[in-house]
Coordinates of C-alpha atoms and ligand atoms in Angstrom, one line a residue:
X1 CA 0.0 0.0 0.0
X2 CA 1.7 3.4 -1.1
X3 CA 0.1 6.8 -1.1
X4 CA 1.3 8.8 -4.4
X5 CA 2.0 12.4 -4.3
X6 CA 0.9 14.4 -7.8
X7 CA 0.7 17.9 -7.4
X8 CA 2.4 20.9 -8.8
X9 CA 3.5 23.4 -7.0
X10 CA 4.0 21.6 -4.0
X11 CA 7.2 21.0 -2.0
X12 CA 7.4 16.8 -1.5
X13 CA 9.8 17.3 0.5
X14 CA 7.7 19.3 3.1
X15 CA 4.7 16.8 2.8
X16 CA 6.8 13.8 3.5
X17 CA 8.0 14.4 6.7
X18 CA 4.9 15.7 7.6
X19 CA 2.6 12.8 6.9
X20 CA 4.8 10.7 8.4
X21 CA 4.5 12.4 12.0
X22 CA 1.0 11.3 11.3
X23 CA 1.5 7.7 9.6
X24 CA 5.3 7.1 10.2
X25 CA 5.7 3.9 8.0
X26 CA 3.7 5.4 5.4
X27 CA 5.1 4.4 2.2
X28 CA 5.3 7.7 0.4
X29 CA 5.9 8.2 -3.7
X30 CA 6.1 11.0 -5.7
X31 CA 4.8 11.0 -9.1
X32 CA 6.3 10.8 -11.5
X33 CA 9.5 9.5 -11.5
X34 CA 9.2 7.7 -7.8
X35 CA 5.4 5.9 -8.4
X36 CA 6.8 2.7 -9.2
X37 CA 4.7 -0.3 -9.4
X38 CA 1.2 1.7 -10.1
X39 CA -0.5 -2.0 -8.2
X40 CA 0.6 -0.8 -5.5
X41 CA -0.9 2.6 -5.2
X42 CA -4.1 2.4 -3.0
X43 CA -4.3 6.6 -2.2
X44 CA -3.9 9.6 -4.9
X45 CA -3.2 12.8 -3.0
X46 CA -3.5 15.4 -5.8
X47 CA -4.3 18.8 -7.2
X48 CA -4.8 18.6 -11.2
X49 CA -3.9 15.3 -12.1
X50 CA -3.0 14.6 -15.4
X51 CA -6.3 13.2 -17.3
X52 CA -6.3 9.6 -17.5
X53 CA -3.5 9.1 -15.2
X54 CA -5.7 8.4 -12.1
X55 CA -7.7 5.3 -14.2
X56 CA -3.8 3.6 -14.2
X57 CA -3.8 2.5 -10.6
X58 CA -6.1 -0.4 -10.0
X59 CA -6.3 -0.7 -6.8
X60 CA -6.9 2.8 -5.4
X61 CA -9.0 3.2 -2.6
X62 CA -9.4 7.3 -2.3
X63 CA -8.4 10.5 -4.3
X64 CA -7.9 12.7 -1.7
X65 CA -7.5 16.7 -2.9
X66 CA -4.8 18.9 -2.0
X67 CA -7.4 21.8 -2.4
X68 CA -10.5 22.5 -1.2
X69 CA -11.7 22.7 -4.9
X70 CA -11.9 19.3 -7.3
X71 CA -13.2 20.4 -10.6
X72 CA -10.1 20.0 -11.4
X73 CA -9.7 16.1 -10.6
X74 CA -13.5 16.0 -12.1
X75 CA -13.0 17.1 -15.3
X76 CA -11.0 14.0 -15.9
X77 CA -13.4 11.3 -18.1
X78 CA -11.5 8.7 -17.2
X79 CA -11.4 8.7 -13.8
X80 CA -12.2 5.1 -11.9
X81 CA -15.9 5.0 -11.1
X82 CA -16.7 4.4 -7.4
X83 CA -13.6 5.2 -5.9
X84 CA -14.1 8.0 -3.4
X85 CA -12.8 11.0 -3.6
X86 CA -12.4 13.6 -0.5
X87 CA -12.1 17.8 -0.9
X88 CA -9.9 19.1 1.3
X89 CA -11.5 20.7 4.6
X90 CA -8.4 22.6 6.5
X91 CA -8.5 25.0 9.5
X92 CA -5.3 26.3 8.0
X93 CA -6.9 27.2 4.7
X94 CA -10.6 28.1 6.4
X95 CA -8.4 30.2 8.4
X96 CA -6.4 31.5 5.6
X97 CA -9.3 32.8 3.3
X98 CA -11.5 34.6 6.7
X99 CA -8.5 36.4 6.9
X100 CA -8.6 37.4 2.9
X101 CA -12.2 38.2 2.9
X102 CA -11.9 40.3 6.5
X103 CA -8.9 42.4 4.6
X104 CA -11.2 43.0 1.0
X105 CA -14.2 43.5 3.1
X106 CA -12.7 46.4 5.0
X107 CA -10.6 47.5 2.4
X108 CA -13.5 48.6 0.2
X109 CA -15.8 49.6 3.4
X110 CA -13.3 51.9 4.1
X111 CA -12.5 53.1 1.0
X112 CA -8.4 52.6 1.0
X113 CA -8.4 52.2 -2.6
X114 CA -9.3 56.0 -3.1
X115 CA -7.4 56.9 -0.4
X116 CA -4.8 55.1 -2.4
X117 CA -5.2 57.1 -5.4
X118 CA -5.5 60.5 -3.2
X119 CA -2.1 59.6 -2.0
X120 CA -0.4 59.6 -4.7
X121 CA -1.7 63.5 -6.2
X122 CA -1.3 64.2 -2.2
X123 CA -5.1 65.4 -2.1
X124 CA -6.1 65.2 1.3
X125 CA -9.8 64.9 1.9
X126 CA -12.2 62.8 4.4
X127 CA -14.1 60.3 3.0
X128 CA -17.6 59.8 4.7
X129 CA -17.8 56.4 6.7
X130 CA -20.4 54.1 6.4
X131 CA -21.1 52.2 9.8
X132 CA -20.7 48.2 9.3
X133 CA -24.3 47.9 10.0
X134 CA -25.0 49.4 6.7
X135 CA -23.4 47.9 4.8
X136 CA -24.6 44.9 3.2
X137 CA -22.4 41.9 2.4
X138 CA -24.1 38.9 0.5
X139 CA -21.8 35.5 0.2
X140 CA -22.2 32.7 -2.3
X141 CA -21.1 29.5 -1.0
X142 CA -22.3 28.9 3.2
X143 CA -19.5 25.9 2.9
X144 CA -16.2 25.4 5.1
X145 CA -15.4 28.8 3.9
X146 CA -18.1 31.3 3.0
X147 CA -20.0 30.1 6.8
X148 CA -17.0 31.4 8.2
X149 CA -16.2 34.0 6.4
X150 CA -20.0 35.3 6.7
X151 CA -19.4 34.4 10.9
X152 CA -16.8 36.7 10.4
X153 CA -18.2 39.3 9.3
X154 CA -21.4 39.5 11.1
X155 CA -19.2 39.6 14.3
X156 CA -17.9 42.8 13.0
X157 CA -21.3 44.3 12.3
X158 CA -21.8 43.8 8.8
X159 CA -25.8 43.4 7.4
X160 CA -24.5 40.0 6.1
X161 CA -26.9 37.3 3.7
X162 CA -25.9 34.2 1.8
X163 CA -26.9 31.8 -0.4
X164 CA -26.7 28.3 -0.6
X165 CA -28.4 25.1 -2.2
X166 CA -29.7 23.9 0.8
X167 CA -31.1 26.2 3.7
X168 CA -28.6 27.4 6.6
X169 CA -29.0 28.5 9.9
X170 CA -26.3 30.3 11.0
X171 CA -25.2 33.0 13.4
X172 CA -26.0 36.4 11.9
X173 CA -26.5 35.4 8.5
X174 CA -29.7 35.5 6.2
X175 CA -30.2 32.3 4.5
X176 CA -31.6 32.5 0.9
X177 CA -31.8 29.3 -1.5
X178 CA -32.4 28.9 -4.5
X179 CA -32.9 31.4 -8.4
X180 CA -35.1 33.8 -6.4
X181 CA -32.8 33.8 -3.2
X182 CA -29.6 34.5 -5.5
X183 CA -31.3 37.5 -7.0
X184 CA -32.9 38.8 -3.4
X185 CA -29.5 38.3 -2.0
X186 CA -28.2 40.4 -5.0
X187 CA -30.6 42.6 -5.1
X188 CA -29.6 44.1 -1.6
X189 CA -25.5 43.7 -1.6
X190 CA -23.1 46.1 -1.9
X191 CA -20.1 44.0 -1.3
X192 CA -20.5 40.5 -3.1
X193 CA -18.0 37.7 -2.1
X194 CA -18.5 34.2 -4.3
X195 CA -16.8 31.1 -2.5
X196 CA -18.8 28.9 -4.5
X197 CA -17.3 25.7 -6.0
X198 CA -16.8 25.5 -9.9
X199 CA -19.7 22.8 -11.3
X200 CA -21.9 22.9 -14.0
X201 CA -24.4 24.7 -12.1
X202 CA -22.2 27.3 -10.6
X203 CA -19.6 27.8 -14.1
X204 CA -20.1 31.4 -15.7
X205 CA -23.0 32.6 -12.8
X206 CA -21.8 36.0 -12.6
X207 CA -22.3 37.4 -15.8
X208 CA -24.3 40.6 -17.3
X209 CA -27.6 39.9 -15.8
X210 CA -26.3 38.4 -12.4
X211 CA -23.6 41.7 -11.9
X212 CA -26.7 44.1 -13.0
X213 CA -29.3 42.6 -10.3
X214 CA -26.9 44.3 -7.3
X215 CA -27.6 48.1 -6.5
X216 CA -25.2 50.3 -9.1
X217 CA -21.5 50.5 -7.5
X218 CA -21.2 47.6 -5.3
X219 CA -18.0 45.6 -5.5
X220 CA -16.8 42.0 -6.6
X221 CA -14.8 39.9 -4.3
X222 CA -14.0 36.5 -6.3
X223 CA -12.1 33.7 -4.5
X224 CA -13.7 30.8 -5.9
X225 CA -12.7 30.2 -9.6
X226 CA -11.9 32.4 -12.2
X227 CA -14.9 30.4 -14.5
X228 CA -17.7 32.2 -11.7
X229 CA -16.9 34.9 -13.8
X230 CA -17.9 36.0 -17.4
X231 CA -14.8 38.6 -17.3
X232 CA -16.1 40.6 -20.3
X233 CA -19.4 41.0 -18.5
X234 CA -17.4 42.3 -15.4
X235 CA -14.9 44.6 -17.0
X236 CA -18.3 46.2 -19.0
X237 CA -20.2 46.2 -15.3
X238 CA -16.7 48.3 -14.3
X239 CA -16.6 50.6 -17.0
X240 CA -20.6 51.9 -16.7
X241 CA -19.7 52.0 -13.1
X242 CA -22.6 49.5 -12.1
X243 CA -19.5 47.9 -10.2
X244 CA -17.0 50.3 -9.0
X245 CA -14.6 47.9 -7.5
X246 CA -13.3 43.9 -7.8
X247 CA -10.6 42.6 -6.3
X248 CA -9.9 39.3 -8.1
X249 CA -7.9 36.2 -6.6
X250 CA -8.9 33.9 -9.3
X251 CA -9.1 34.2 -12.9
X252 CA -10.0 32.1 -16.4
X253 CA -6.7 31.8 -17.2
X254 CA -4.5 31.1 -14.5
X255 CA -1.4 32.8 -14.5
X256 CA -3.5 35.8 -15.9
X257 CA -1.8 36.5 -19.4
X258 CA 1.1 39.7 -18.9
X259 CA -1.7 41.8 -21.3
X260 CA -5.2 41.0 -20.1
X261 CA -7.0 44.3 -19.3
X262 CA -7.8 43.5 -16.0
X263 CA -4.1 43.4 -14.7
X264 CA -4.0 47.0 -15.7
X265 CA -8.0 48.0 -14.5
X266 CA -7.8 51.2 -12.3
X267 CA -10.8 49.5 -10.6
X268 CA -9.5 46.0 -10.2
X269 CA -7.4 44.3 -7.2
X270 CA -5.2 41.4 -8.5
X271 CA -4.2 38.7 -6.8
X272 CA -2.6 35.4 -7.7
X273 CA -4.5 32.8 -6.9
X274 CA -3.2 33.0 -3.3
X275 CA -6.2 33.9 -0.7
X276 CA -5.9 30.7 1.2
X277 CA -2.9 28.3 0.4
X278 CA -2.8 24.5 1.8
X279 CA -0.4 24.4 4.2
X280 CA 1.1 21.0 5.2
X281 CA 1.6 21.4 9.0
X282 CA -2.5 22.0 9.4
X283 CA -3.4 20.0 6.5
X284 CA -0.8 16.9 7.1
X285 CA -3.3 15.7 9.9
X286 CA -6.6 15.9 8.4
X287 CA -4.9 13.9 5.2
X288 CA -3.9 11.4 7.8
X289 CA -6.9 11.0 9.2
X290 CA -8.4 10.3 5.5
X291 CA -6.1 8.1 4.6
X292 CA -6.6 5.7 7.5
X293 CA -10.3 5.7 6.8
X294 CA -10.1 4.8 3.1
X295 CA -7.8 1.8 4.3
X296 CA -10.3 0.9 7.1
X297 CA -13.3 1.4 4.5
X298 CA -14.7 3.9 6.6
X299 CA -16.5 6.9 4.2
X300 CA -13.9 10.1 4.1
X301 CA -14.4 13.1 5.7
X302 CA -15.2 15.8 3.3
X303 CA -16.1 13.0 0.5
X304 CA -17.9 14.6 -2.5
X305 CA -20.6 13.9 -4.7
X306 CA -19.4 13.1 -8.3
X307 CA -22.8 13.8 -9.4
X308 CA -23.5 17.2 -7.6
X309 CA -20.2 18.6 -8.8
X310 CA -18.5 19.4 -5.0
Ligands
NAP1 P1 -17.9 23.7 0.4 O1 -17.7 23.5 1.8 O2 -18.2 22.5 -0.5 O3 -19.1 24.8 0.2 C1 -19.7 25.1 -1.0 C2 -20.9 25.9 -0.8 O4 -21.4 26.3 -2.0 C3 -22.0 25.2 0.0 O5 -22.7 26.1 0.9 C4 -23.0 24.8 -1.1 O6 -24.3 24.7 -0.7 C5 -22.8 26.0 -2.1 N1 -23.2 25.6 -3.4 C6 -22.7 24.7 -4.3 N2 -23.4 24.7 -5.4 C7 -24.4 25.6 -5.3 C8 -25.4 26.0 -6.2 N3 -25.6 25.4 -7.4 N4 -26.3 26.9 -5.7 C9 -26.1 27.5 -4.5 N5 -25.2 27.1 -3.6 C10 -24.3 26.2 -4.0 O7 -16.6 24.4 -0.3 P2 -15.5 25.3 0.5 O8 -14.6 24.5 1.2 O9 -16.3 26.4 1.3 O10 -14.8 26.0 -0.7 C11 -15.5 26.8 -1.7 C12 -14.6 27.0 -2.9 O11 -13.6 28.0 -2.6 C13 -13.8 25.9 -3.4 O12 -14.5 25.0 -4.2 C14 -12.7 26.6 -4.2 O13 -13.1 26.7 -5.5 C15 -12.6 27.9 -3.5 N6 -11.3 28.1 -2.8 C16 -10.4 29.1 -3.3 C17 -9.2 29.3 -2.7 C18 -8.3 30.4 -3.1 O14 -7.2 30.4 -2.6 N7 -8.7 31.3 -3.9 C19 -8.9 28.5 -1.5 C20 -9.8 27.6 -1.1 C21 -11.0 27.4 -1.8 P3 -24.8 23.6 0.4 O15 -24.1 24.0 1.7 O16 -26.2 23.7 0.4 O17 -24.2 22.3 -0.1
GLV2 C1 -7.6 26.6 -3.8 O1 -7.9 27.2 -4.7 C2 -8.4 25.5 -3.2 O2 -9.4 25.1 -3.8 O3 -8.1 25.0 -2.1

């Protein structure tokens, strides 16, 4: 039994010794050139595998993600049916993106990007406030993330909403479900944060008519997936000024080409990709943990339906 390690951008190195605090004789590969004998692979531990690669192990027993996101495991045809596979639920990363959606929320509440820009011609003029209490956040996505990230925010006083597939009840937060609940939610945000994951139902949902349902000047907070986003739609909602702000973590096209317009938007906050990394010394344990169910045949935690898309 070996666990095979297939992800870009991530040290080995740092993983290996880490797992093993957890599981110390586990038998630890790296793809590619350390896989070896692909019989003897019972768990995937991945983040964009190579399509078709996954279907070459026969005996797997789990896919478990390195990211809280698996569209990108899913898009893969060929993947083996009926072999579970797990998102990854962190406290390092759910800790990691409250603290990326608490500094965007107050950056725009507060209005440091025209102070910004005042700076720079030295103009020196106040800014009215807005209290927290109104102003009006609305979350996609109540998961891991967007529950506490909308937690968050309530506790600093913020009108806060979200929306969801199924109902919530949460702390401080207005539940709302549903085509009609995603456009009363829009309807009455000024600051919009999506932490929805990328599926078939989800892919391209804020677009012309989504962007125009929110009251003219609210701001875009997207740290889901660049494909949440139609970016023509949002670069034309920035122009009009029916937006008058996005800061952007994820993107289409990932790195964002050197001379897409939205690197050089006076309106638009870039980041890349990098609102909430998985970090091996709070994710090593919960991977543990999932491994040793999948080889006792217990269901994983944070297992996903293939159907539903997350
Ligand atoms: P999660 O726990 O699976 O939560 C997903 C939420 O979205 C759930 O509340 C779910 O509703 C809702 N949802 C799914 N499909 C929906 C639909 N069609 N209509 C309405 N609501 C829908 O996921 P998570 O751990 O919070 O992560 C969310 C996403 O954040 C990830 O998939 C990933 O794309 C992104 N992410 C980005 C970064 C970054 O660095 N930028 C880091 C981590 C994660 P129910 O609760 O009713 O099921
Ligand atoms: C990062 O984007 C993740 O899905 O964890």
């Amino acid at each position: 039994m070996a666990l095979l390690f297939m992800c870009d951008g991530q040290v080995p190195t740092e993983w290996e010794p880490t797992l093993r605090a957890e599981i110390p004789d586990l038998d630890f590969r790296v793809w590619p050139d350390g896989a070896g004998d692909p019989h003897e692979i019972d768990i995937v531990l991945t983040w964009q595998p190579p399509r078709g690669l996954i279907a070459t192990f026969p005996n797997l027993k789990a896919i478990l993600s390195l990211a809280a996101g698996v569209e990108h495991i899913l898009r893969d045809p060929e993947l083996p049916p009926g072999v579970p596979i797990a998102r990854l639920i962190d406290p390092g990363l759910q800790t990691g993106m409250v603290e990326f959606i608490a500094m965007e929320v107050l950056r725009h509440h507060r209005r440091e990007c025209e102070y910004r820009a005042q700076q720079k011609v030295g103009d020196w003029t106040l800014l009215r406030q807005t209290l927290s209490r109104d102003r009006r956040i609305g979350i996609l996505g109540l998961g891991h993330l967007g529950a506490a990230c909308g937690e968050m925010l309530s506790r600093f006083g913020f009108s806060v909403s979200g929306w969801s597939r199924t109902e919530k009840q949460l702390p401080g937060i207005t539940s709302h479900t549903g085509e009609d609940g995603l456009f009363k939610l829009l309807e009455q945000t000024d600051i919009l944060v999506c932490l929805l994951p990328l599926t078939p139902d989800t892919e391209d949902i804020l677009d012309a008519t989504t962007l125009g349902a929110l009251p003219r000047g609210a701001v875009l907070i997207n740290a889901a997936r660049g494909k949440h986003v139609v970016e023509d739609d949002l670069i034309e909602a920035l122009d009009s000024g029916q937006l008058s702000g996005a800061t952007l973590d994820v993107f289409r096209e990932e790195p964002l080409p050197a001379d897409h317009p939205l690197w050089y938007h006076p309106d638009v906050t870039v980041y890349p990709h990098a609102a909430a990394w998985t970090l091996p010394e709070s994710a090593a344990p919960v991977i543990a943990d999932n491994i040793r169910r999948a080889r006792s045949g217990q269901p994983l935690f944070g297992q996903i339906e293939v159907r539903r898309g997350y």
